[in-house]
Amino acid sequence: MMDLTIRTLDATRTITGETLTAFRGRLRGVAALPGEDGYEAARTIWNAMIDRRPALVVRCLGAADVIEAVKLAREENLLVAVRAGGHNIAGAAVCDDGLLIDLSLMKSVRIDPASRTARVEPGATLADFDHEAQAFGLATPLGINSTTGVAGLTLGGGFGWTTRKFGLTIDNLLSADVVTANGAFVRASETEHPDLFWALRGGGGNFGVVTSFEFRLHPLGPQVLSGLVVHPFEEAATLLREFRRITDEAPDELVVWAVMRKAPPLPFLPAEWHGREVLIFAACYAGDMAEGEKATRPLRALGKPIADVISPHPFVGWQTAFDPLLTPGARNYWKSHDFADLSDAAIDVIVRAVGALPSPECEVFIAHVGGAMARVAPDATAWANRQAHFIMNAHTRWRDKSEDATCVAWARGFYEASAPFAAGSVYVNFMPEDESGRVENAYGANYRRLAEIKLRYDPDNRFRMNQNIQPTGG
Ligand SMILES: Cc1cc2nc3c(=O)[nH]c(=O)nc-3n(C[C@H](O)[C@H](O)[C@H](O)COP(=O)(O)OP(=O)(O)OC[C@H]3O[C@@H](n4cnc5c(N)ncnc54)[C@H](O)[C@@H]3O)c2cc1C
């Protein structure tokens, strides 16, 4: 086998063919070089803006492969990226010229219905998780697009349709198996490596490679009251004020998101609305159907909707409802703010921005959070932004590279215009790659403790391909 030139943390080096052959022999999975089987699949991620070429890809099949890969990285001082579901907008899951640790083949999900817990490998998607858990009428809060990876979502915090009822994804994490930067395998929980466990719950991929997650599950479904109410965008200024009132008064079971975009050709929308701006309320009630009917009544009584398709749906189906709008392969750039509350001035800025969307696939969504998430102390986990009531994301999405500058400029302009009304914090999982200066804001008062834990578990900052926390001592 040929020698391999590969990027280190500060330069490049050559790994001999002999070292590489021996390394391959220690794996259950495969180590792929450019052009070899599996290389393209491992390096291709959801956001087509990211087109990076690692020197070596390790397609792990278990913790043993991860340990081997991390040890190789340490011995050869390699730049490392860690990829799970490959959904992160920033694209840090892939590096140029370094070592890619690919976890996407590790997809097992094991449900224990008696203890209501799940054991999940890091390559599992939300669809994999929900499929297994719903076979037992169980769920844990995850996101709204079923092809997202459980691993990255969890490590950044994780919220979705059941967060107000059951908390963030991390609030339901019981333990994690982690390969740390020195190649050691540890279990992190409230009682084992508790600092590491604290940091993993929101601190992203900064602290090691998680090879297994253990979650608490809750009874839910198989049907939930859920669906969309679609309105003409001309009514948005009034309806968003009503949205504010309804979300203020909502029980924990009810989550309502406001999504603003040009209408996709959904079968239940009259053809004359396709391609025109609409305001969509997407709602899910995580509880009793009759109670849900009552709780969603004020929302459904608003204005004169173009369509109202709220009804009982299988939870697994509802979890995939937005998939067709969020397929991989498009160019994407996001800008996000947390809001403690939606002021009239914020609503005016949002309405103006949606009136000037730069491409047919762009959308602005305002996710409704709070409830159980807000009842956990801000310093109980690394996720500090417990008081956010809304998480807004300007989700800019287009196909043609020639539109990059226009689309990115629209997102940045909207972000700047809405900043004065926002809470100042941000969800790390919604930050694009050019926001490294915002990481401290994202963690607020928790940043200092995260930096100290980083120093203990990853003093060389081996795991730097992420929203990076610099290792610094107290
Ligand atoms: C269309 C879409 C919809 C989304 N909706 C939601 C939503 O509703 N709610 C929500 O909370 N989030 C949502 N997200 C954000 C999502 O949580 C993040 O993009 C998340 O990082 C995706 O995880 P992944 O495993 O797919 O990503 P990857 O890109 O594979 O990983 C992201 C980063 O996490 C780290 N990482 C991943 N796995 C491991 C591991 N096992 N060990 C150590 N580090 C690791 C790495 O640093 C990596 O760069 C959405 C994203 C997209 C693209």
Coordinates of C-alpha atoms and ligand atoms in Angstrom, one line a residue:
M1 CA 0.0 0.0 0.0
M2 CA 1.2 3.6 -0.8
D3 CA 2.2 6.1 1.8
L4 CA -0.6 8.7 2.6
T5 CA -0.1 12.5 3.0
I6 CA -2.6 13.7 5.5
R7 CA -3.3 16.9 7.5
T8 CA -2.3 17.1 11.1
L9 CA -3.5 19.7 13.6
D10 CA -0.8 22.1 12.4
A11 CA 0.7 20.9 9.1
T12 CA 0.7 17.7 7.0
R13 CA 2.5 14.4 7.4
T14 CA 3.0 11.1 5.7
I15 CA 1.6 7.9 7.1
T16 CA 3.5 5.0 5.8
G17 CA 1.8 2.3 3.7
E18 CA 2.8 -0.2 6.4
T19 CA 1.1 1.7 9.2
L20 CA -2.0 2.1 7.0
T21 CA -2.2 -1.6 6.2
A22 CA -1.8 -2.5 9.9
F23 CA -4.5 0.0 10.8
R24 CA -6.9 -1.5 8.2
G25 CA -6.3 -4.9 9.7
R26 CA -7.4 -3.8 13.1
L27 CA -10.9 -2.6 11.8
R28 CA -14.2 -4.4 11.5
G29 CA -15.4 -1.6 9.2
V30 CA -13.4 -0.1 6.4
A31 CA -10.8 2.6 5.9
A32 CA -11.4 4.2 2.5
L33 CA -9.1 6.4 0.4
P34 CA -10.4 8.8 -2.3
G35 CA -11.9 6.7 -5.1
E36 CA -12.4 3.7 -3.0
D37 CA -15.8 2.2 -2.1
G38 CA -17.7 4.2 0.6
Y39 CA -15.5 7.3 0.3
E40 CA -18.0 9.4 -1.5
A41 CA -20.9 8.2 0.7
A42 CA -19.0 9.1 3.8
R43 CA -18.0 12.6 2.7
T44 CA -21.3 13.6 1.2
I45 CA -23.6 15.4 3.6
W46 CA -27.0 17.1 3.6
N47 CA -25.8 20.6 2.8
A48 CA -24.5 20.7 -0.8
M49 CA -22.5 23.9 0.1
I50 CA -20.0 21.6 1.8
D51 CA -17.7 19.7 -0.6
R52 CA -14.7 18.6 1.4
R53 CA -12.3 15.8 0.7
P54 CA -10.7 14.0 3.6
A55 CA -7.5 12.1 3.1
L56 CA -8.8 9.0 4.8
V57 CA -12.3 7.9 5.8
V58 CA -12.9 5.3 8.6
R59 CA -16.4 3.8 8.2
C60 CA -16.8 2.5 11.8
L61 CA -19.0 -0.5 12.7
G62 CA -18.6 -0.3 16.4
A63 CA -16.8 1.3 19.4
A64 CA -13.7 -0.8 18.7
D65 CA -13.3 0.9 15.3
V66 CA -13.8 4.3 16.9
I67 CA -11.1 3.6 19.5
E68 CA -8.7 2.5 16.7
A69 CA -9.4 5.7 14.7
V70 CA -9.0 8.0 17.6
K71 CA -5.8 6.3 18.6
L72 CA -4.4 6.7 15.0
A73 CA -5.4 10.4 15.2
R74 CA -3.5 10.8 18.4
E75 CA -0.4 8.9 17.4
E76 CA -0.2 10.7 14.0
N77 CA -1.5 14.1 15.4
L78 CA -4.3 14.1 12.8
L79 CA -7.0 16.6 12.1
V80 CA -10.2 14.8 12.8
A81 CA -13.9 15.3 11.7
V82 CA -16.7 13.2 13.2
R83 CA -19.8 12.5 11.0
A84 CA -23.0 10.9 12.1
G85 CA -26.3 11.8 10.3
G86 CA -24.4 14.4 8.3
H87 CA -27.2 17.0 8.6
N88 CA -25.4 19.8 10.4
I89 CA -25.6 23.1 8.4
A90 CA -22.1 24.1 9.3
G91 CA -20.7 21.0 7.6
A92 CA -18.0 20.4 10.3
A93 CA -18.8 16.7 10.0
V94 CA -16.3 16.6 7.1
C95 CA -12.7 18.0 6.9
D96 CA -10.4 18.6 4.0
D97 CA -7.3 16.4 3.9
G98 CA -7.7 15.0 7.4
L99 CA -9.2 11.9 9.0
L100 CA -13.0 11.5 8.8
I101 CA -14.5 9.2 11.5
D102 CA -17.8 8.1 9.9
L103 CA -20.4 6.7 12.2
S104 CA -23.3 6.6 9.8
L105 CA -23.2 2.8 9.5
M106 CA -23.7 2.3 13.2
K107 CA -27.5 2.4 13.2
S108 CA -28.8 0.0 15.8
V109 CA -31.7 1.1 18.1
R110 CA -32.7 -1.2 20.9
I111 CA -35.8 -0.4 22.9
D112 CA -36.4 -1.9 26.4
P113 CA -40.1 -1.5 26.9
A114 CA -40.0 -2.6 30.5
S115 CA -37.6 0.1 31.7
R116 CA -38.8 2.5 28.9
T117 CA -35.3 3.2 27.7
A118 CA -33.5 3.1 24.4
R119 CA -29.9 2.3 23.4
V120 CA -29.1 4.1 20.2
E121 CA -26.0 4.0 18.1
P122 CA -24.7 7.3 16.6
G123 CA -25.5 6.6 13.0
A124 CA -29.2 6.2 13.7
T125 CA -31.5 8.8 12.2
L126 CA -34.7 10.1 13.8
A127 CA -36.7 7.8 11.5
D128 CA -34.7 4.8 12.8
F129 CA -35.3 5.8 16.4
D130 CA -39.1 6.6 16.0
H131 CA -39.7 3.4 14.0
E132 CA -38.3 1.2 16.8
A133 CA -39.7 3.2 19.8
Q134 CA -43.2 3.6 18.3
A135 CA -43.5 -0.2 17.9
F136 CA -43.9 0.0 21.7
G137 CA -45.9 3.2 21.7
L138 CA -42.9 5.1 23.1
A139 CA -41.0 8.2 22.1
T140 CA -38.4 10.7 23.2
P141 CA -38.3 14.3 22.0
L142 CA -36.4 14.6 18.7
G143 CA -36.5 17.0 15.7
I144 CA -38.9 17.6 12.9
N145 CA -37.0 16.1 9.9
S146 CA -36.7 12.3 10.1
T147 CA -33.4 12.1 8.1
T148 CA -31.6 14.1 10.8
G149 CA -29.0 12.2 12.9
V150 CA -29.8 11.4 16.5
A151 CA -26.2 12.0 17.5
G152 CA -25.6 15.5 16.3
L153 CA -29.1 16.6 17.3
T154 CA -28.6 15.2 20.8
L155 CA -25.2 16.6 21.4
G156 CA -26.4 20.1 20.4
G157 CA -29.5 19.9 22.6
G158 CA -32.4 18.7 20.4
F159 CA -36.0 20.0 20.3
G160 CA -39.1 19.2 18.4
W161 CA -42.9 18.5 18.6
T162 CA -42.8 17.0 22.1
T163 CA -40.2 19.2 23.8
R164 CA -42.7 21.3 25.8
K165 CA -44.2 18.1 27.2
F166 CA -41.0 16.0 27.7
G167 CA -38.1 18.5 27.6
L168 CA -35.2 18.7 25.2
T169 CA -33.6 15.6 23.8
I170 CA -30.7 16.0 26.3
D171 CA -33.2 16.2 29.2
N172 CA -34.0 12.6 28.3
L173 CA -30.4 11.4 27.9
L174 CA -29.5 8.9 30.7
S175 CA -25.9 8.1 29.7
A176 CA -23.5 8.0 26.8
D177 CA -20.5 5.8 25.9
V178 CA -17.7 8.1 24.8
V179 CA -14.2 7.6 23.3
T180 CA -12.2 10.5 24.5
A181 CA -9.3 12.2 22.8
N182 CA -6.7 9.9 24.4
G183 CA -8.5 6.8 23.0
A184 CA -10.1 5.9 26.4
F185 CA -13.6 4.5 26.5
V186 CA -15.7 5.9 29.3
R187 CA -19.4 5.9 30.3
A188 CA -20.8 9.3 31.1
S189 CA -23.9 9.7 33.3
E190 CA -25.1 11.6 36.4
T191 CA -22.8 9.3 38.5
E192 CA -19.9 8.4 36.1
H193 CA -17.8 11.3 34.6
P194 CA -20.6 13.7 35.6
D195 CA -18.8 16.7 34.3
L196 CA -18.4 15.1 30.9
F197 CA -22.1 14.1 31.0
W198 CA -23.0 17.7 31.8
A199 CA -20.9 19.0 28.9
L200 CA -22.2 16.4 26.4
R201 CA -25.8 17.7 26.9
G202 CA -25.5 20.6 24.6
G203 CA -21.7 21.0 24.2
G204 CA -21.7 19.4 20.7
G205 CA -18.9 17.1 19.5
N206 CA -16.2 18.9 21.6
F207 CA -15.6 16.2 24.2
G208 CA -15.1 12.9 22.4
V209 CA -16.8 10.5 20.1
V210 CA -20.1 9.1 21.4
T211 CA -20.6 5.5 20.4
S212 CA -23.9 4.9 22.2
F213 CA -26.7 7.0 23.7
E214 CA -29.1 5.8 26.4
F215 CA -32.5 7.7 26.4
R216 CA -35.6 7.7 28.6
L217 CA -38.8 7.1 26.7
H218 CA -42.4 8.2 27.2
P219 CA -45.7 6.7 26.2
L220 CA -47.0 8.5 23.1
G221 CA -49.2 7.7 20.1
P222 CA -49.5 5.7 18.0
Q223 CA -51.7 8.6 16.8
V224 CA -51.2 12.3 17.7
L225 CA -53.5 15.2 16.8
S226 CA -51.3 17.1 14.3
G227 CA -51.2 18.9 11.0
L228 CA -51.1 22.3 9.2
V229 CA -53.3 25.3 9.0
V230 CA -52.4 27.4 5.9
H231 CA -53.2 31.1 5.6
P232 CA -52.6 33.8 3.0
F233 CA -49.4 35.6 3.9
E234 CA -51.2 39.0 3.6
E235 CA -52.7 38.2 7.0
A236 CA -49.3 37.4 8.6
A237 CA -48.9 40.6 10.7
T238 CA -52.2 40.0 12.4
L239 CA -51.9 36.3 12.7
L240 CA -48.4 36.3 14.2
R241 CA -49.8 38.5 17.0
E242 CA -52.5 35.9 17.6
F243 CA -49.8 33.2 17.4
R244 CA -48.0 35.0 20.2
R245 CA -51.1 34.9 22.4
I246 CA -51.9 31.3 21.6
T247 CA -48.4 30.1 22.3
D248 CA -48.4 32.1 25.6
E249 CA -51.5 30.3 26.7
A250 CA -50.7 26.8 25.3
P251 CA -50.6 23.8 27.6
D252 CA -47.3 21.8 27.6
E253 CA -48.8 19.2 25.3
L254 CA -49.3 21.8 22.5
V255 CA -46.6 22.9 20.2
V256 CA -47.3 25.3 17.3
W257 CA -44.7 26.5 14.8
A258 CA -45.2 29.3 12.4
V259 CA -43.6 28.6 9.0
M260 CA -43.5 31.3 6.3
R261 CA -42.5 30.5 2.7
K262 CA -43.8 30.2 -0.8
A263 CA -46.4 27.5 -0.8
P264 CA -45.1 24.1 -2.1
P265 CA -47.5 22.2 -4.4
L266 CA -49.1 20.3 -1.5
P267 CA -52.1 18.2 -2.7
F268 CA -54.5 19.9 -0.2
L269 CA -53.7 23.4 -1.4
P270 CA -55.6 24.9 -4.4
A271 CA -53.3 25.2 -7.4
E272 CA -53.6 29.0 -7.5
W273 CA -51.8 29.2 -4.2
H274 CA -48.8 27.1 -5.3
G275 CA -45.7 29.4 -5.3
R276 CA -47.4 32.2 -3.4
E277 CA -46.3 33.3 0.1
V278 CA -48.2 31.6 2.9
L279 CA -48.1 31.5 6.6
I280 CA -48.4 27.9 7.9
F281 CA -49.2 27.0 11.5
A282 CA -47.8 23.5 12.1
A283 CA -49.3 22.0 15.3
C284 CA -48.9 18.8 17.4
Y285 CA -50.7 17.9 20.6
A286 CA -48.7 15.3 22.6
G287 CA -51.6 13.9 24.6
D288 CA -55.2 12.9 24.7
M289 CA -57.0 13.4 21.3
A290 CA -60.2 15.1 22.8
E291 CA -58.1 17.4 24.9
G292 CA -56.0 18.2 21.8
E293 CA -59.2 19.1 19.9
K294 CA -60.0 21.6 22.6
A295 CA -56.5 23.0 22.9
T296 CA -56.1 23.5 19.1
R297 CA -59.5 25.2 18.7
P298 CA -58.3 28.8 19.2
L299 CA -55.6 28.3 16.6
R300 CA -58.1 26.8 14.1
A301 CA -60.5 29.6 14.7
L302 CA -58.1 32.2 13.4
G303 CA -58.8 34.1 10.2
K304 CA -59.9 32.4 7.0
P305 CA -57.5 29.6 6.3
I306 CA -56.8 28.3 2.8
A307 CA -56.5 24.8 4.3
D308 CA -56.8 23.1 7.7
V309 CA -55.5 19.6 7.8
I310 CA -55.1 19.1 11.5
S311 CA -56.4 15.6 12.4
P312 CA -55.1 12.4 14.0
H313 CA -52.0 11.2 12.3
P314 CA -49.6 8.4 13.2
F315 CA -46.8 10.0 15.2
V316 CA -44.2 8.3 12.9
G317 CA -45.9 9.8 9.9
W318 CA -46.1 13.3 11.4
Q319 CA -42.4 13.1 12.2
T320 CA -41.7 12.8 8.5
A321 CA -44.2 15.5 7.4
F322 CA -41.6 18.1 6.5
D323 CA -39.1 15.6 4.9
P324 CA -40.1 16.4 1.3
L325 CA -39.2 20.1 1.8
L326 CA -35.9 19.2 3.4
T327 CA -34.3 16.7 1.1
P328 CA -30.5 16.5 0.9
G329 CA -28.5 18.0 -1.9
A330 CA -29.7 21.6 -2.0
R331 CA -27.5 24.6 -1.1
N332 CA -28.3 25.9 2.4
Y333 CA -27.4 28.7 4.7
W334 CA -29.1 29.4 8.0
K335 CA -29.2 32.3 10.5
S336 CA -31.0 31.9 13.8
H337 CA -32.0 33.8 16.9
D338 CA -33.7 32.8 20.1
F339 CA -36.6 35.0 21.2
A340 CA -37.9 35.4 24.8
D341 CA -41.0 37.0 23.3
L342 CA -42.2 38.2 19.9
S343 CA -42.5 42.0 19.9
D344 CA -44.6 43.9 17.4
A345 CA -41.3 45.3 16.0
A346 CA -39.9 41.7 15.6
I347 CA -43.1 40.7 13.8
D348 CA -42.8 43.6 11.4
V349 CA -39.2 42.7 10.5
I350 CA -40.1 39.1 9.9
V351 CA -43.0 40.0 7.7
R352 CA -40.8 42.4 5.6
A353 CA -38.1 39.7 5.2
V354 CA -40.6 37.0 4.1
G355 CA -42.0 39.5 1.5
A356 CA -38.5 39.4 -0.1
L357 CA -37.5 35.7 0.0
P358 CA -34.6 35.2 -2.4
S359 CA -35.6 31.7 -3.7
P360 CA -38.7 29.5 -3.8
E361 CA -37.4 27.0 -1.2
C362 CA -36.5 29.6 1.5
E363 CA -38.5 29.7 4.6
V364 CA -38.5 31.4 8.0
F365 CA -39.8 29.3 10.9
I366 CA -40.5 30.2 14.4
A367 CA -40.4 27.2 16.6
H368 CA -42.4 27.2 19.8
V369 CA -40.4 25.9 22.8
G370 CA -40.6 26.3 26.6
G371 CA -42.8 24.2 28.9
A372 CA -40.8 21.3 30.4
M373 CA -37.6 22.6 28.7
A374 CA -37.9 25.9 30.7
R375 CA -38.3 24.1 34.0
V376 CA -34.8 22.7 33.9
A377 CA -32.1 25.1 35.5
P378 CA -29.9 26.8 32.9
D379 CA -26.8 25.4 34.6
A380 CA -28.1 21.8 34.9
T381 CA -26.8 21.0 31.4
A382 CA -24.6 22.8 28.9
W383 CA -27.7 24.2 27.1
A384 CA -28.1 27.6 28.7
N385 CA -31.0 29.0 26.8
R386 CA -33.9 27.6 28.8
Q387 CA -35.9 30.8 28.8
A388 CA -36.2 31.1 25.0
H389 CA -39.9 30.8 24.1
F390 CA -39.2 30.8 20.3
I391 CA -36.3 29.7 18.2
M392 CA -36.4 31.4 14.8
N393 CA -34.5 30.1 11.8
A394 CA -34.0 31.8 8.5
H395 CA -33.6 28.8 6.4
T396 CA -32.2 29.9 3.1
R397 CA -32.2 27.2 0.5
W398 CA -31.5 27.2 -3.2
R399 CA -30.1 25.0 -6.0
D400 CA -27.8 27.1 -8.2
K401 CA -24.3 28.1 -7.1
S402 CA -24.7 31.4 -8.9
E403 CA -27.4 32.4 -6.3
D404 CA -25.0 31.9 -3.3
A405 CA -24.3 35.6 -2.8
T406 CA -27.9 36.8 -3.1
C407 CA -29.3 34.1 -0.8
V408 CA -26.6 34.4 1.9
A409 CA -26.9 38.3 1.8
W410 CA -30.7 38.0 2.4
A411 CA -30.2 35.7 5.4
R412 CA -27.5 38.0 6.9
G413 CA -29.6 41.1 6.3
F414 CA -32.6 39.5 8.0
Y415 CA -30.5 38.4 10.9
E416 CA -29.1 41.9 11.4
A417 CA -32.5 43.5 11.2
S418 CA -34.1 41.1 13.7
A419 CA -31.1 41.0 16.2
P420 CA -32.3 44.0 18.3
F421 CA -35.5 42.1 19.2
A422 CA -33.9 38.8 19.9
A423 CA -32.6 37.2 23.2
G424 CA -28.9 37.2 22.2
S425 CA -28.5 33.5 22.5
V426 CA -28.6 30.9 19.7
Y427 CA -29.0 27.1 19.3
V428 CA -25.6 25.8 18.4
N429 CA -27.1 23.3 15.9
F430 CA -28.5 26.1 13.8
M431 CA -25.2 28.0 13.5
P432 CA -23.5 28.1 10.0
E433 CA -19.8 27.6 9.7
D434 CA -19.0 31.4 9.7
E435 CA -20.4 32.0 13.2
S436 CA -17.4 30.7 15.3
G437 CA -17.4 34.1 17.0
R438 CA -20.9 33.4 18.4
V439 CA -20.1 30.2 20.3
E440 CA -19.6 32.0 23.6
N441 CA -22.9 33.7 23.2
A442 CA -24.6 30.4 22.5
Y443 CA -23.4 29.0 25.8
G444 CA -23.6 32.2 27.9
A445 CA -22.7 31.6 31.5
N446 CA -22.0 27.9 30.9
Y447 CA -19.1 28.6 28.5
R448 CA -16.4 28.9 31.2
R449 CA -17.3 25.5 32.7
L450 CA -17.4 23.9 29.2
A451 CA -13.9 25.3 28.4
E452 CA -12.5 23.8 31.7
I453 CA -14.1 20.4 30.9
K454 CA -12.7 20.6 27.4
L455 CA -9.2 21.2 28.8
R456 CA -9.6 18.0 30.9
Y457 CA -10.9 15.8 28.2
D458 CA -9.4 17.2 25.0
P459 CA -6.5 19.5 25.9
D460 CA -5.1 19.5 22.3
N461 CA -8.5 20.4 20.9
R462 CA -8.4 17.3 18.7
F463 CA -12.1 17.6 18.3
R464 CA -12.1 21.0 16.8
M465 CA -14.3 20.4 13.7
N466 CA -17.5 21.7 15.4
Q467 CA -18.8 24.9 17.0
N468 CA -15.6 24.9 18.9
I469 CA -15.0 25.4 22.6
Q470 CA -11.4 26.3 23.3
P471 CA -9.7 24.3 26.1
T472 CA -8.9 26.9 28.8
G473 CA -8.4 26.5 32.5
G474 CA -10.2 28.3 35.3
Ligands
LIG1 C1 -33.4 19.8 7.7 C2 -33.0 19.9 9.1 C3 -33.9 19.9 10.1 C4 -33.5 20.1 11.4 N1 -34.5 20.1 12.4 C5 -34.1 20.2 13.7 C6 -35.1 20.1 14.8 O1 -36.3 20.1 14.5 N2 -34.6 20.1 16.0 C7 -33.3 20.2 16.4 O2 -33.0 20.2 17.5 N3 -32.4 20.3 15.4 C8 -32.7 20.2 14.1 N4 -31.8 20.3 13.1 C9 -30.4 20.5 13.5 C10 -29.7 19.2 13.8 O3 -30.0 18.9 15.2 C11 -28.2 19.4 13.6 O4 -28.0 19.6 12.2 C12 -27.4 18.1 14.1 O5 -26.1 18.5 14.2 C13 -27.6 17.0 13.1 O6 -26.9 15.9 13.6 P1 -26.3 14.8 12.6 O7 -25.8 13.7 13.4 O8 -27.2 14.6 11.4 O9 -25.1 15.8 12.0 P2 -23.6 15.6 11.7 O10 -23.4 16.7 10.7 O11 -23.2 14.2 11.3 O12 -22.9 16.0 13.0 C14 -22.9 17.3 13.5 C15 -21.7 17.5 14.4 O13 -22.0 16.8 15.6 C16 -20.8 16.2 16.1 N5 -21.1 14.8 16.2 C17 -22.0 14.0 15.5 N6 -22.0 12.8 16.0 C18 -21.1 12.7 17.0 C19 -20.7 11.7 17.9 N7 -21.3 10.5 17.9 N8 -19.8 12.0 18.8 C20 -19.2 13.2 18.8 N9 -19.5 14.2 18.0 C21 -20.5 14.0 17.1 C22 -19.7 16.5 15.1 O14 -19.0 17.6 15.6 C23 -20.4 16.9 13.9 O15 -19.7 17.9 13.1 C24 -32.2 20.1 11.8 C25 -31.2 20.1 10.8 C26 -31.6 19.9 9.4 C27 -30.6 19.9 8.4

